[in-house]
CSV table of N, CA, C and O in Angstrom, one decimal:
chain,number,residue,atom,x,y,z
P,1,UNK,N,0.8,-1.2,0.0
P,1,UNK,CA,0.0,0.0,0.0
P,1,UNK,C,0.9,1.3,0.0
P,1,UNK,O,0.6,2.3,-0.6
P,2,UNK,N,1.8,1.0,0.6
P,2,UNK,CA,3.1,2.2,0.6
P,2,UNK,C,3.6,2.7,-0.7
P,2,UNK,O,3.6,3.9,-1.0
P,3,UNK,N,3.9,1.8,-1.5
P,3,UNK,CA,4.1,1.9,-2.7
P,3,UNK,C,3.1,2.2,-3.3
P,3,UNK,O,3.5,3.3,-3.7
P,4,UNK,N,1.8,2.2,-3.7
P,4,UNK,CA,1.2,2.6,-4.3
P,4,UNK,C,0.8,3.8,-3.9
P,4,UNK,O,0.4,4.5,-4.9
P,5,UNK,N,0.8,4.5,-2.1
P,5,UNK,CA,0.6,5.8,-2.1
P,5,UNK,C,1.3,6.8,-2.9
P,5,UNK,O,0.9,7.8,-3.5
P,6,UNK,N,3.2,6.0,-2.7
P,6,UNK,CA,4.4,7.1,-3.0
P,6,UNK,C,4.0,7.3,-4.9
P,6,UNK,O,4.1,8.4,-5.5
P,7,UNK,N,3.8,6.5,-5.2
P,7,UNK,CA,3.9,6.3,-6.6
P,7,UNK,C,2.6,7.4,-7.2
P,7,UNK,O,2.5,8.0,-8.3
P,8,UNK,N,2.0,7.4,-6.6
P,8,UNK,CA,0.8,7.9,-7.1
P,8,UNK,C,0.4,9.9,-6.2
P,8,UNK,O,-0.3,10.8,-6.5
P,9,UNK,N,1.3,9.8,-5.2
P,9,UNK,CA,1.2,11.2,-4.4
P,9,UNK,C,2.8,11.7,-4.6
P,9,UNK,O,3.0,12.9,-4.3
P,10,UNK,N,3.7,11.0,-5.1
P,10,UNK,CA,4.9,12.0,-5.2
P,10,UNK,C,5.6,11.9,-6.7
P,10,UNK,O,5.1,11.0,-7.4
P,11,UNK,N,6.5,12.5,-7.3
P,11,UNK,CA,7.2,12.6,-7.9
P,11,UNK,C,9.0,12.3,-8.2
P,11,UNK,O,9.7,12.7,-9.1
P,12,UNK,N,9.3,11.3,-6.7
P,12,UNK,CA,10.2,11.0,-6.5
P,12,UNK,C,10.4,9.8,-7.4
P,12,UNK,O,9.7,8.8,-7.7
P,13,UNK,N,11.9,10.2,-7.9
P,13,UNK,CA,12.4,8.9,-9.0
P,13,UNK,C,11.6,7.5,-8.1
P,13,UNK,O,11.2,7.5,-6.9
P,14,UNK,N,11.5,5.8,-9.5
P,14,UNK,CA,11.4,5.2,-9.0
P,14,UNK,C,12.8,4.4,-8.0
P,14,UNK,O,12.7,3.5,-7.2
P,15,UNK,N,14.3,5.3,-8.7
P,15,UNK,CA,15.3,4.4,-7.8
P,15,UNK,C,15.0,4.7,-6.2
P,15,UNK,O,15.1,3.9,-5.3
P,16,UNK,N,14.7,6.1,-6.0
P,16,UNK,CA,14.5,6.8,-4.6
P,16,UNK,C,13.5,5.9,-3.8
P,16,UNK,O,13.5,5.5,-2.6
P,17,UNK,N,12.5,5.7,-4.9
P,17,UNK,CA,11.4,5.2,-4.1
P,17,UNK,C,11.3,3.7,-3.5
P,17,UNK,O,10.6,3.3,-2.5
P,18,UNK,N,12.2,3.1,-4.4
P,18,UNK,CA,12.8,1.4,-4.1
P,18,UNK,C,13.2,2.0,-2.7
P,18,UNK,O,12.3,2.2,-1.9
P,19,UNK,N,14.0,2.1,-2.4
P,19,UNK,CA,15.5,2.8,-1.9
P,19,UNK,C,14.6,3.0,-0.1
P,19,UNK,O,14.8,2.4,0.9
P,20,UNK,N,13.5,4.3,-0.3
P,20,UNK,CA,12.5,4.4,1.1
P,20,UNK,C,11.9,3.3,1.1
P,20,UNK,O,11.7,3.1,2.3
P,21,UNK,N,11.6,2.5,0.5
P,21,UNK,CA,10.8,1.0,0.9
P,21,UNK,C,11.6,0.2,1.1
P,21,UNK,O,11.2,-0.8,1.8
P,22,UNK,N,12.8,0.1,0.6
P,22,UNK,CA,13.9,-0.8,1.7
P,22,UNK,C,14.2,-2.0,0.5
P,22,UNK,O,14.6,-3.1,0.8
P,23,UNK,N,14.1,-1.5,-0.6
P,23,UNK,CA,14.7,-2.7,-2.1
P,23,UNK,C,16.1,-2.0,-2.4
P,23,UNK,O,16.6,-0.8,-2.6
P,24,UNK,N,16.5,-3.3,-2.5
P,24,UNK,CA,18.3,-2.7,-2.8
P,24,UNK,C,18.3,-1.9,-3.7
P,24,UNK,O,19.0,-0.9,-3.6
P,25,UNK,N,17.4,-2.2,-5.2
P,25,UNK,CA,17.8,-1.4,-6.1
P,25,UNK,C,16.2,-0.8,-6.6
P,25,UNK,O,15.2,-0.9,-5.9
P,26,UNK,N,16.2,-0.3,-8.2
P,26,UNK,CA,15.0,-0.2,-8.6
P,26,UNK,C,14.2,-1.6,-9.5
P,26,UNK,O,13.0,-1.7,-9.7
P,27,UNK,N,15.4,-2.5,-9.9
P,27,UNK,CA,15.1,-3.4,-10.4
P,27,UNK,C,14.5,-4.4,-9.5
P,27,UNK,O,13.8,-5.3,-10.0
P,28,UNK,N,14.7,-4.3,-7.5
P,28,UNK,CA,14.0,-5.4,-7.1
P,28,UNK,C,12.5,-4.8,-7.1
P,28,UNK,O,11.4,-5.4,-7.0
P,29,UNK,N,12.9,-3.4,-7.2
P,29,UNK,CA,11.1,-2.9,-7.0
P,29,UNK,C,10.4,-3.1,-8.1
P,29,UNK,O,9.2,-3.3,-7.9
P,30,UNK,N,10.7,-3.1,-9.2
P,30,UNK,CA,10.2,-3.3,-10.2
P,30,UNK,C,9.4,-4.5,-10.3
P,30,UNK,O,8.3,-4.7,-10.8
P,31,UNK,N,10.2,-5.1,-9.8
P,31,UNK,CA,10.1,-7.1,-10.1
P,31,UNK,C,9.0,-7.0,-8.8
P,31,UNK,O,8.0,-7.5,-9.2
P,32,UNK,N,8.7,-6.6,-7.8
P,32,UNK,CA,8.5,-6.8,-7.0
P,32,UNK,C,6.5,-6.3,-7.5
P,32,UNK,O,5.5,-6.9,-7.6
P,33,UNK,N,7.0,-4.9,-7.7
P,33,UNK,CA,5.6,-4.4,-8.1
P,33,UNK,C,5.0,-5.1,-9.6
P,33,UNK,O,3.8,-5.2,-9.8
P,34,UNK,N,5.9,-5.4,-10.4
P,34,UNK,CA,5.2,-6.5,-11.6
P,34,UNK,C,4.4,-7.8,-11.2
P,34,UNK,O,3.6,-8.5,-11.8
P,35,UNK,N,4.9,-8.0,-9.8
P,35,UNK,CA,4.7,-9.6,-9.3
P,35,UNK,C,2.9,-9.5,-8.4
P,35,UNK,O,1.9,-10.2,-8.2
P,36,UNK,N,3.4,-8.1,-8.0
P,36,UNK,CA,2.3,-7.6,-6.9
P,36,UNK,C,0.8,-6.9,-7.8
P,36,UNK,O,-0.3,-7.1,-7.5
P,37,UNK,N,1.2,-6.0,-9.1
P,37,UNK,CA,-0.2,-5.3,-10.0
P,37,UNK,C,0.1,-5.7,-11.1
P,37,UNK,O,-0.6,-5.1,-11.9
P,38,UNK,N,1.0,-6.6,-11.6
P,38,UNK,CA,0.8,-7.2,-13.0
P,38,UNK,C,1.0,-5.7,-13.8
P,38,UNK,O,0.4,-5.4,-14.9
P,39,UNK,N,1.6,-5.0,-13.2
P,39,UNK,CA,2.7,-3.7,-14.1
P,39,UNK,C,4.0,-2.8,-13.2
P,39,UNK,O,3.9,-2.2,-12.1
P,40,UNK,N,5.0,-2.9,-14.3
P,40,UNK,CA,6.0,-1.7,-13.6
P,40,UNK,C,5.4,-0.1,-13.1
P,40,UNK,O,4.5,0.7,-13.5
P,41,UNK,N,6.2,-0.2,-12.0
P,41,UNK,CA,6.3,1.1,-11.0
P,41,UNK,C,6.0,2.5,-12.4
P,41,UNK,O,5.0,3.2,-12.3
P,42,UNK,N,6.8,2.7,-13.4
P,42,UNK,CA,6.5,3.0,-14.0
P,42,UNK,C,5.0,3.3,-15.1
P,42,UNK,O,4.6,4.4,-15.6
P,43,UNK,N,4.4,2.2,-15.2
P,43,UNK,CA,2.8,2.4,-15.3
P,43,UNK,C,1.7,2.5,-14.3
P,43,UNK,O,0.5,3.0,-14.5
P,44,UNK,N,2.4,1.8,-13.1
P,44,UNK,CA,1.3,2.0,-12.3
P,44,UNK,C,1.1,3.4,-11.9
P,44,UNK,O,-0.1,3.7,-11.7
P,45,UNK,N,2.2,4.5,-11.8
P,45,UNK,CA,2.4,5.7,-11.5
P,45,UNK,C,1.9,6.6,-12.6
P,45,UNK,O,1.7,7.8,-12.2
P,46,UNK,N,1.6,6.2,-14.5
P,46,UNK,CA,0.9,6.9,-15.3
P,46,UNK,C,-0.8,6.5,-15.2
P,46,UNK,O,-1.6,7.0,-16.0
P,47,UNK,N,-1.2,5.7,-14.3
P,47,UNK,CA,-2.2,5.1,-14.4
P,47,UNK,C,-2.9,6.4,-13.0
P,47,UNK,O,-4.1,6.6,-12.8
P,48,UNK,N,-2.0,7.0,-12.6
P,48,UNK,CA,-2.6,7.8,-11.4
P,48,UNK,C,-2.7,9.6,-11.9
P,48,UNK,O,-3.3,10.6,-11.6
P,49,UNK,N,-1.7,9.0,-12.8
P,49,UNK,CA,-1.4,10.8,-13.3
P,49,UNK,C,-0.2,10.8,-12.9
P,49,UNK,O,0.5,9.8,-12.6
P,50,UNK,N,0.4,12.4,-13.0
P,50,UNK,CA,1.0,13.4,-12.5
P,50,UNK,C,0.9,13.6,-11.1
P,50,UNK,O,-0.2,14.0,-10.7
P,51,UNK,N,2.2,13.5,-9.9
P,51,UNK,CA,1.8,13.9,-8.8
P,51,UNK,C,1.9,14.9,-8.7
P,51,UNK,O,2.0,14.9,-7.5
P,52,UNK,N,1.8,16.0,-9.0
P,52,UNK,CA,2.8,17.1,-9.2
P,52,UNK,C,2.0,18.0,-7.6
P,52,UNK,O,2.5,19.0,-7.2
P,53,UNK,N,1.1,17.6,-7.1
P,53,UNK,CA,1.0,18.6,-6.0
P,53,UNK,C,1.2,17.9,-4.7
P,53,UNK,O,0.7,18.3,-3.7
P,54,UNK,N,2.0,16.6,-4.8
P,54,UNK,CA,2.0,16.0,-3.6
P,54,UNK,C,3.4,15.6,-3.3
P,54,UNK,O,4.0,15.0,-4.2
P,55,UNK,N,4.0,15.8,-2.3
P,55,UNK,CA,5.5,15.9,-2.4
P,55,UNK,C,5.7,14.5,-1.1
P,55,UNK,O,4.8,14.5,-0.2
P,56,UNK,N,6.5,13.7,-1.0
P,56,UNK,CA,6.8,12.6,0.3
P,56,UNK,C,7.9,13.7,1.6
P,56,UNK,O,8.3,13.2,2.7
């Protein structure tokens, strides 16, 4: 649920955001979030929009 707040309320790279959730890199997050919504951090985050007014 964490991940999907940050992804969707901030604008922080996805390496940063691995990184606050405690994945070594962006590649485990990746894998991790493909595994968990059946898409990369990267689409789940165009699926919400632009965060642009919510900062972590």
């Amino acid at each position: 649920m964490e991940a999907r707040r940050l992804l969707a309320r901030t604008e922080l790279p996805v390496a940063a955001l691995a990184r606050r959730l405690g994945f070594r890199d962006a590649g485990g997050f990746s894998t991790f979030s493909r595994r968990q919504a059946a898409a990369p951090p990267a689409a789940r985050r165009a699926a919400h929009g632009t965060a642009a007014t919510h900062r972590a």
